[in-house]
Short mmCIF file of C-alpha atoms in Angstrom, two decimals:
data_model
loop_
_atom_site.label_atom_id
_atom_site.label_comp_id
_atom_site.label_asym_id
_atom_site.label_seq_id
_atom_site.Cartn_x
_atom_site.Cartn_y
_atom_site.Cartn_z
CA MET Y 268 -31.28 10.44 5.24
CA GLY Y 269 -28.19 9.04 6.74
CA ILE Y 270 -24.75 8.83 5.11
CA LEU Y 271 -25.06 5.16 4.07
CA GLU Y 272 -28.35 5.85 2.33
CA LYS Y 273 -26.86 8.65 0.43
CA ILE Y 274 -23.82 6.47 -0.58
CA ALA Y 275 -26.08 3.64 -1.71
CA GLU Y 276 -28.37 6.29 -3.65
CA ILE Y 277 -25.37 7.69 -5.46
CA GLU Y 278 -23.91 4.34 -6.25
CA ARG Y 279 -27.16 3.20 -7.86
CA GLU Y 280 -27.36 6.43 -9.91
CA ILE Y 281 -23.74 5.91 -11.08
CA ALA Y 282 -24.78 2.23 -12.11
CA ARG Y 283 -27.64 3.38 -14.15
CA THR Y 284 -25.97 6.33 -15.91
CA GLN Y 285 -24.69 5.60 -19.45
CA LYS Y 286 -21.12 6.61 -19.82
CA ASN Y 287 -20.58 8.81 -22.80
CA LYS Y 288 -19.70 12.46 -23.76
CA ALA Y 289 -22.88 13.97 -22.67
CA THR Y 290 -22.79 12.42 -19.08
CA GLU Y 291 -19.15 12.86 -18.15
CA TYR Y 292 -19.68 15.97 -15.99
CA HIS Y 293 -22.62 14.44 -14.29
CA LEU Y 294 -20.68 11.33 -13.40
CA GLY Y 295 -17.69 13.47 -12.26
CA LEU Y 296 -20.00 15.38 -9.78
CA LEU Y 297 -21.55 12.16 -8.54
CA LYS Y 298 -17.95 10.59 -7.90
CA ALA Y 299 -16.85 13.68 -6.09
CA LYS Y 300 -19.94 13.53 -3.78
CA LEU Y 301 -19.36 9.87 -3.30
CA ALA Y 302 -15.83 10.26 -2.15
CA LYS Y 303 -16.93 13.11 0.13
CA TYR Y 304 -19.54 10.93 1.81
CA ARG Y 305 -17.17 8.12 2.16
CA ALA Y 306 -14.56 10.35 3.79
CA GLN Y 307 -17.41 11.48 6.25
CA LEU Y 308 -18.14 7.89 6.99
CA LEU Y 309 -14.50 7.01 8.07
CA GLU Y 310 -14.27 9.91 10.43
CA PRO Y 311 -14.31 8.89 14.14
CA THR Y 312 -17.56 9.50 15.98
CA LYS Y 313 -17.47 12.20 18.51
CA SER Y 314 -19.79 10.39 21.07
CA ALA Y 315 -17.76 9.23 24.11
CA GLY Y 316 -18.65 5.49 24.36
CA ALA Y 317 -16.67 2.72 25.86
CA LYS Y 318 -13.27 2.03 24.26
CA GLY Y 319 -12.77 -1.49 22.61
CA GLU Y 320 -9.75 -3.42 22.29
CA GLY Y 321 -7.53 -1.97 19.64
CA PHE Y 322 -6.08 -4.19 16.73
CA ASP Y 323 -2.81 -2.04 16.34
CA VAL Y 324 0.54 -3.12 17.53
CA MET Y 325 3.86 -1.42 17.87
CA LYS Y 326 5.83 -1.36 14.53
CA SER Y 327 8.99 -3.31 14.69
CA GLY Y 328 11.60 -4.90 12.49
CA ASP Y 329 12.63 -3.70 9.01
CA ALA Y 330 9.15 -3.90 7.41
CA ARG Y 331 5.53 -4.49 8.11
CA VAL Y 332 3.30 -6.84 6.14
CA ALA Y 333 -0.52 -7.14 6.75
CA LEU Y 334 -2.44 -10.34 6.12
CA ILE Y 335 -5.94 -9.48 4.76
CA GLY Y 336 -8.64 -11.96 3.86
CA PHE Y 337 -12.03 -13.30 4.58
CA PRO Y 338 -12.57 -15.82 7.53
CA SER Y 339 -11.20 -19.45 7.12
CA VAL Y 340 -8.87 -18.67 4.12
CA GLY Y 341 -5.64 -19.83 6.13
CA LYS Y 342 -4.10 -16.58 7.37
CA SER Y 343 -3.49 -18.05 10.85
CA THR Y 344 -2.04 -21.23 9.35
CA PHE Y 345 0.23 -19.09 7.17
CA LEU Y 346 1.28 -17.09 10.07
CA SER Y 347 2.14 -20.17 12.15
CA LEU Y 348 4.17 -21.73 9.10
CA MET Y 349 6.24 -18.59 8.39
CA THR Y 350 6.98 -17.37 11.90
CA SER Y 351 7.59 -18.77 15.44
CA THR Y 352 4.22 -17.41 16.64
CA ALA Y 353 1.36 -19.89 17.07
CA SER Y 354 -1.90 -18.45 15.92
CA GLU Y 355 -5.05 -20.43 16.75
CA ALA Y 356 -6.48 -22.13 13.54
CA ALA Y 357 -9.72 -24.01 13.19
CA SER Y 358 -12.26 -25.19 10.90
CA TYR Y 359 -14.82 -22.54 11.88
CA GLU Y 360 -14.82 -18.87 10.96
CA PHE Y 361 -13.58 -15.89 13.05
CA THR Y 362 -10.98 -18.02 14.95
CA THR Y 363 -8.75 -14.84 15.15
CA LEU Y 364 -10.38 -11.99 16.95
CA THR Y 365 -7.42 -9.74 17.49
CA CYS Y 366 -4.14 -8.68 15.75
CA ILE Y 367 -1.56 -11.34 16.13
CA PRO Y 368 2.06 -10.26 15.26
CA GLY Y 369 4.84 -12.53 13.89
CA VAL Y 370 8.30 -12.11 12.68
CA ILE Y 371 9.73 -13.70 9.50
CA GLU Y 372 13.56 -13.81 9.49
CA TYR Y 373 14.68 -13.82 6.00
CA LYS Y 374 18.04 -12.76 4.40
CA GLY Y 375 19.03 -11.14 7.56
CA ALA Y 376 15.95 -8.94 7.66
CA ASN Y 377 13.13 -9.07 10.42
CA ILE Y 378 9.70 -8.70 8.62
CA GLN Y 379 6.88 -8.06 10.85
CA LEU Y 380 3.74 -10.20 9.84
CA LEU Y 381 0.32 -9.32 11.17
CA ASP Y 382 -2.41 -11.74 11.16
CA LEU Y 383 -5.60 -9.59 11.10
CA PRO Y 384 -9.08 -10.88 11.84
CA GLY Y 385 -11.22 -11.88 8.96
CA ILE Y 386 -13.11 -9.12 7.33
CA ILE Y 387 -16.54 -9.43 5.69
CA GLU Y 388 -18.38 -7.73 2.96
CA GLY Y 389 -19.35 -4.20 4.14
CA ALA Y 390 -16.18 -3.76 6.24
CA SER Y 391 -15.47 -0.28 5.17
CA GLN Y 392 -18.79 0.70 6.55
CA GLY Y 393 -17.79 -0.75 9.90
CA LYS Y 394 -19.25 -4.10 9.72
CA GLY Y 395 -17.38 -6.79 11.63
CA ARG Y 396 -14.96 -4.24 13.16
CA GLY Y 397 -13.74 -3.84 9.43
CA ARG Y 398 -12.64 -0.20 10.02
CA GLN Y 399 -10.08 -1.32 12.65
CA VAL Y 400 -8.71 -4.11 10.63
CA ILE Y 401 -8.35 -1.77 7.63
CA ALA Y 402 -6.84 0.94 9.67
CA VAL Y 403 -3.87 -1.36 10.57
CA ALA Y 404 -3.55 -2.43 6.85
CA ARG Y 405 -2.95 1.31 5.96
CA THR Y 406 0.26 1.22 8.15
CA ALA Y 407 1.82 -1.77 6.33
CA ASP Y 408 4.54 -1.50 3.78
CA VAL Y 409 2.95 -4.54 1.74
CA VAL Y 410 -0.45 -6.09 1.83
CA ILE Y 411 -0.84 -9.91 1.44
CA MET Y 412 -4.38 -10.59 0.34
CA MET Y 413 -5.02 -14.29 1.26
CA LEU Y 414 -7.64 -15.82 -1.00
CA ASP Y 415 -9.38 -19.14 -1.21
CA ALA Y 416 -8.41 -20.74 -4.53
CA THR Y 417 -11.68 -22.81 -4.40
CA LYS Y 418 -13.88 -19.61 -4.45
CA GLY Y 419 -12.39 -18.23 -7.91
CA ASP Y 420 -12.22 -14.46 -8.29
CA VAL Y 421 -15.32 -13.51 -6.14
CA GLN Y 422 -13.16 -12.89 -2.87
CA ARG Y 423 -10.45 -10.78 -4.71
CA GLU Y 424 -13.09 -8.47 -6.22
CA LEU Y 425 -14.98 -7.96 -3.03
CA LEU Y 426 -11.84 -7.15 -0.84
CA GLU Y 427 -10.33 -4.71 -3.69
CA LYS Y 428 -13.80 -2.94 -3.56
CA GLU Y 429 -13.59 -2.67 0.23
CA LEU Y 430 -10.15 -1.42 0.38
CA GLU Y 431 -10.64 1.06 -2.42
CA THR Y 432 -13.61 2.58 -0.59
CA VAL Y 433 -11.37 3.33 2.41
CA GLY Y 434 -8.70 5.08 0.30
CA ILE Y 435 -6.24 2.07 -0.13
CA ARG Y 436 -4.77 2.00 -3.56
CA LEU Y 437 -3.29 -1.42 -4.60
CA ASN Y 438 -0.29 -1.69 -6.99
CA CYS Y 439 -0.60 1.62 -8.48
CA SER Y 440 1.45 4.83 -8.14
CA LYS Y 441 0.27 8.26 -6.88
CA PRO Y 442 -1.14 10.41 -9.84
CA ASN Y 443 1.25 12.84 -11.19
CA ILE Y 444 -0.89 15.97 -10.65
CA TYR Y 445 0.18 19.09 -8.75
CA PHE Y 446 -2.63 20.63 -6.81
CA LYS Y 447 -2.44 23.56 -4.59
CA PRO Y 448 -5.39 25.60 -3.33
CA LYS Y 449 -4.89 29.43 -3.22
CA LYS Y 450 -6.64 32.15 -1.44
CA GLY Y 451 -7.47 34.20 -4.69
CA GLY Y 452 -6.89 34.35 -8.29
CA GLY Y 453 -9.41 31.84 -9.43
CA LEU Y 454 -8.71 28.46 -11.15
CA SER Y 455 -5.19 28.10 -12.89
CA TYR Y 456 -5.47 24.92 -15.15
CA ASN Y 457 -2.62 23.46 -17.21
CA SER Y 458 -1.37 20.26 -18.59
CA THR Y 459 1.92 19.04 -20.14
CA VAL Y 460 0.12 15.96 -21.98
CA PRO Y 461 -2.88 15.84 -24.10
CA LEU Y 462 -5.90 14.93 -21.69
CA THR Y 463 -8.76 12.71 -22.59
CA HIS Y 464 -10.71 12.22 -19.40
CA CYS Y 465 -10.44 15.59 -17.44
CA SER Y 466 -11.41 18.76 -19.27
CA GLU Y 467 -11.14 22.26 -17.42
CA LYS Y 468 -14.80 22.42 -16.93
CA LEU Y 469 -15.01 19.04 -15.21
CA VAL Y 470 -12.02 19.92 -13.00
CA GLN Y 471 -13.74 23.10 -11.94
CA LEU Y 472 -17.11 21.23 -11.18
CA ILE Y 473 -15.32 18.83 -8.97
CA LEU Y 474 -13.32 21.55 -7.00
CA HIS Y 475 -16.68 23.40 -6.56
CA GLU Y 476 -18.13 20.41 -4.85
CA TYR Y 477 -15.36 20.62 -2.31
CA LYS Y 478 -15.91 24.24 -1.95
CA ILE Y 479 -12.59 25.05 -3.66
CA PHE Y 480 -12.73 28.15 -5.93
CA ASN Y 481 -9.16 29.19 -6.28
CA ALA Y 482 -6.35 26.70 -6.97
CA GLU Y 483 -3.32 25.79 -9.20
CA VAL Y 484 -3.82 22.44 -11.03
CA LEU Y 485 -1.09 20.84 -13.39
CA PHE Y 486 -1.65 17.35 -15.06
CA ARG Y 487 1.57 15.69 -15.84
CA GLU Y 488 -0.12 12.70 -17.04
CA ASP Y 489 -3.60 11.66 -18.55
CA SER Y 490 -5.50 10.99 -15.28
CA THR Y 491 -9.21 10.10 -14.70
CA PRO Y 492 -11.55 12.08 -12.57
CA ASP Y 493 -11.21 9.46 -9.72
CA GLU Y 494 -7.45 10.04 -9.67
CA PHE Y 495 -8.05 13.83 -9.53
CA ILE Y 496 -10.38 13.24 -6.68
CA ASP Y 497 -7.86 11.17 -4.82
CA VAL Y 498 -5.31 14.09 -5.25
CA ILE Y 499 -7.94 16.65 -3.75
CA VAL Y 500 -8.78 14.24 -0.81
CA GLY Y 501 -5.09 13.81 -0.03
CA ASN Y 502 -5.45 10.77 2.40
CA ARG Y 503 -4.88 7.96 -0.03
CA VAL Y 504 -2.48 5.20 0.75
CA TYR Y 505 -0.72 3.71 -2.32
CA MET Y 506 1.04 0.33 -1.43
CA PRO Y 507 1.96 -2.98 -2.99
CA CYS Y 508 -0.27 -5.83 -2.83
CA LEU Y 509 0.54 -9.63 -3.15
CA TYR Y 510 -2.49 -11.74 -4.15
CA VAL Y 511 -1.96 -15.34 -2.36
CA TYR Y 512 -4.26 -18.17 -3.38
CA ASN Y 513 -4.29 -20.86 -0.83
CA LYS Y 514 -5.72 -24.19 -0.83
CA VAL Y 515 -4.59 -24.95 -4.44
CA ASP Y 516 -4.44 -28.76 -3.74
CA GLN Y 517 -8.19 -28.82 -3.71
CA ILE Y 518 -8.61 -27.33 -7.32
CA SER Y 519 -7.70 -28.56 -10.91
CA ILE Y 520 -4.29 -28.11 -12.40
CA GLU Y 521 -5.88 -25.87 -15.10
CA GLU Y 522 -7.24 -23.60 -12.34
CA VAL Y 523 -3.94 -23.49 -10.61
CA ASN Y 524 -2.15 -22.38 -13.91
CA ARG Y 525 -4.91 -19.65 -14.57
CA LEU Y 526 -4.35 -18.20 -11.14
CA ALA Y 527 -0.61 -18.40 -11.11
CA HIS Y 528 -0.42 -16.37 -14.31
CA ARG Y 529 -2.57 -13.55 -12.99
CA PRO Y 530 -0.56 -10.23 -12.43
CA ASN Y 531 0.91 -9.97 -8.63
CA SER Y 532 -0.38 -13.58 -7.76
CA VAL Y 533 1.11 -16.64 -6.10
CA VAL Y 534 -0.43 -19.94 -5.45
CA ILE Y 535 0.29 -21.88 -2.32
CA SER Y 536 -0.96 -24.63 -0.07
CA CYS Y 537 -0.48 -24.05 3.51
CA GLY Y 538 -2.00 -27.60 4.36
CA MET Y 539 0.77 -29.29 2.20
CA LYS Y 540 3.35 -26.41 2.57
CA LEU Y 541 3.70 -25.97 -1.14
CA ASN Y 542 5.36 -23.01 -2.95
CA LEU Y 543 5.99 -21.09 0.45
CA ASP Y 544 9.74 -20.44 -0.55
CA TYR Y 545 8.56 -18.81 -3.87
CA LEU Y 546 6.11 -16.72 -1.71
CA LEU Y 547 8.88 -15.36 0.42
CA GLU Y 548 11.16 -14.43 -2.62
CA SER Y 549 8.20 -12.52 -4.14
CA LEU Y 550 7.49 -10.87 -0.81
CA TRP Y 551 11.07 -9.65 -0.62
CA GLU Y 552 10.89 -8.32 -4.06
CA TYR Y 553 7.68 -6.29 -3.23
CA LEU Y 554 9.31 -4.94 -0.04
CA ALA Y 555 12.20 -3.54 -1.97
CA LEU Y 556 14.50 -4.04 0.98
CA ILE Y 557 18.22 -3.93 0.47
CA CYS Y 558 21.13 -4.97 2.73
CA ILE Y 559 23.86 -2.37 3.44
CA TYR Y 560 26.98 -3.34 5.27
CA THR Y 561 28.59 -0.49 7.65
CA LYS Y 562 32.37 -0.11 7.77
CA LYS Y 563 34.36 1.56 10.46
CA ARG Y 564 37.44 3.44 9.61
CA GLY Y 565 40.41 1.14 9.41
CA ALA Y 566 38.22 -2.10 9.13
CA LEU Y 567 38.97 -4.65 6.48
CA ILE Y 568 36.22 -5.30 4.28
CA VAL Y 569 36.92 -9.04 3.66
CA CYS Y 570 36.33 -10.08 7.43
CA ASP Y 571 35.25 -7.17 9.71
CA VAL Y 572 32.36 -5.48 7.66
CA PHE Y 573 29.95 -8.20 7.01
CA ALA Y 574 29.10 -8.70 10.65
CA ASN Y 575 27.57 -5.24 10.69
CA MET Y 576 24.69 -5.74 8.30
CA LEU Y 577 21.84 -3.24 8.17
CA VAL Y 578 18.64 -3.77 6.42
CA LEU Y 579 17.04 -0.61 4.87
CA LEU Y 580 13.87 0.26 3.26
CA TYR Y 581 14.56 1.77 -0.15
CA PRO Y 582 15.67 4.40 -0.44
CA PRO Y 583 18.24 4.28 2.40
CA GLN Y 584 18.08 6.78 5.12
CA CYS Y 585 20.70 8.04 7.73
CA HIS Y 586 17.84 7.83 10.33
CA ARG Y 587 17.89 3.90 10.10
CA ILE Y 588 21.32 4.02 11.67
CA HIS Y 589 20.95 7.01 14.13
CA ARG Y 590 18.25 9.93 14.13
CA THR Y 591 21.09 12.54 14.62
CA LEU Y 592 23.36 11.18 11.89
CA ALA Y 593 21.56 13.01 8.89
CA GLY Y 594 22.57 16.46 10.77
CA GLN Y 595 26.21 15.49 11.44
CA PHE Y 596 26.69 13.84 7.96
CA LYS Y 597 29.69 15.20 5.99
CA TYR Y 598 30.25 12.73 3.38
CA ALA Y 599 30.50 8.86 2.89
CA LEU Y 600 32.70 6.32 1.07
CA VAL Y 601 31.00 3.61 -0.59
CA TRP Y 602 32.13 0.22 -2.17
CA GLY Y 603 29.81 -1.68 -4.34
CA THR Y 604 27.74 -1.80 -7.55
CA SER Y 605 26.20 1.68 -7.05
CA THR Y 606 29.58 3.51 -7.54
CA LYS Y 607 31.70 4.00 -10.54
CA TYR Y 608 34.78 3.13 -8.60
CA SER Y 609 35.65 1.77 -5.14
CA PRO Y 610 35.66 3.55 -2.81
CA GLN Y 611 33.71 6.65 -4.08
CA ARG Y 612 33.07 9.59 -2.04
CA VAL Y 613 29.22 10.43 -2.02
CA GLY Y 614 26.72 12.80 -0.61
CA LEU Y 615 23.28 12.33 0.98
CA THR Y 616 21.52 11.95 -2.35
CA HIS Y 617 23.45 8.97 -3.50
CA ILE Y 618 21.26 6.03 -4.11
CA MET Y 619 22.64 2.65 -2.41
CA GLU Y 620 22.21 -0.79 -3.93
CA HIS Y 621 21.94 -4.05 -2.56
CA GLU Y 622 25.03 -5.37 -0.47
CA ASP Y 623 26.97 -2.10 -0.84
CA VAL Y 624 29.37 -1.24 1.84
CA ILE Y 625 29.31 2.36 3.33
CA GLN Y 626 31.73 4.24 5.65
CA ILE Y 627 30.08 7.53 6.89
CA VAL Y 628 32.26 10.44 7.98
CA LYS Y 629 30.69 12.99 10.42
CA LYS Y 630 31.54 16.72 10.55
#
């Protein structure tokens, strides 16, 4: 029996198993086996075949945004509208066959936008070169899930399932669980909060499925068995996702209102160029970018500083200015809303805020 058949069999057994107190250990083991088989499915094959054209492009700019969606939902049209890159758009499916990059210039930042080929159901299992598309999405800072508003919630549910299968967790934070394998001593199990989903016996059964018999586990929040499995596997990617419903000019105003009030959702129309400015504002918030102005010694803030703008991913890093600067850093003088007074002498751990001015002093 192949891996795909094993995965399908476990999924069927999970679906028909009633969830109650008596079956929680059985379901925990099934989920652990399912995660293990899915990880094996994502591993590259060792057979030396002919190499195909890759989708990945060099990361550039201040942030990277990946466009994911089914064929013919308007990804290429959106890229052409938001950037100076012309991506082929047509009324038939699979117009885009490779990754097409573009750059959005917004508030002084250069945001790299990737138009990825449309994926289909079963992409996590390799259908339609889906693995290559999803592999590029894992390198992005934000995912824009482009959806057809005329299809309701069907596309959203299918895409969320495909991304979850390959270890991409959307709009959620990493579980606050400390896990460290040891060479001996058995299992050390503790928690700082009352647990309602994971007991010591269930944790031990899941660890045994991964051939782990000695480990230290500390729960700092009430996590589920799925979240604990994610911590064990260790290759999950947690990233923000913006759900963009296109073609809202073809549905009723009641449906537009329903979609617009869904969490993390924006409604637009690429054909009529509706609500694109609000989408850019939302994307800027999701990227959590801040603008920092660098100041030379002796320069006046009122005229000389604001030509030296620097866009940083939060939290700001000295490596963004120069890779050797962190080692030579002595202290910095900061003007702005992040300080109690201006200028304030700060160290490396100081968190900058939007439109602060910084002067770095080296050793």
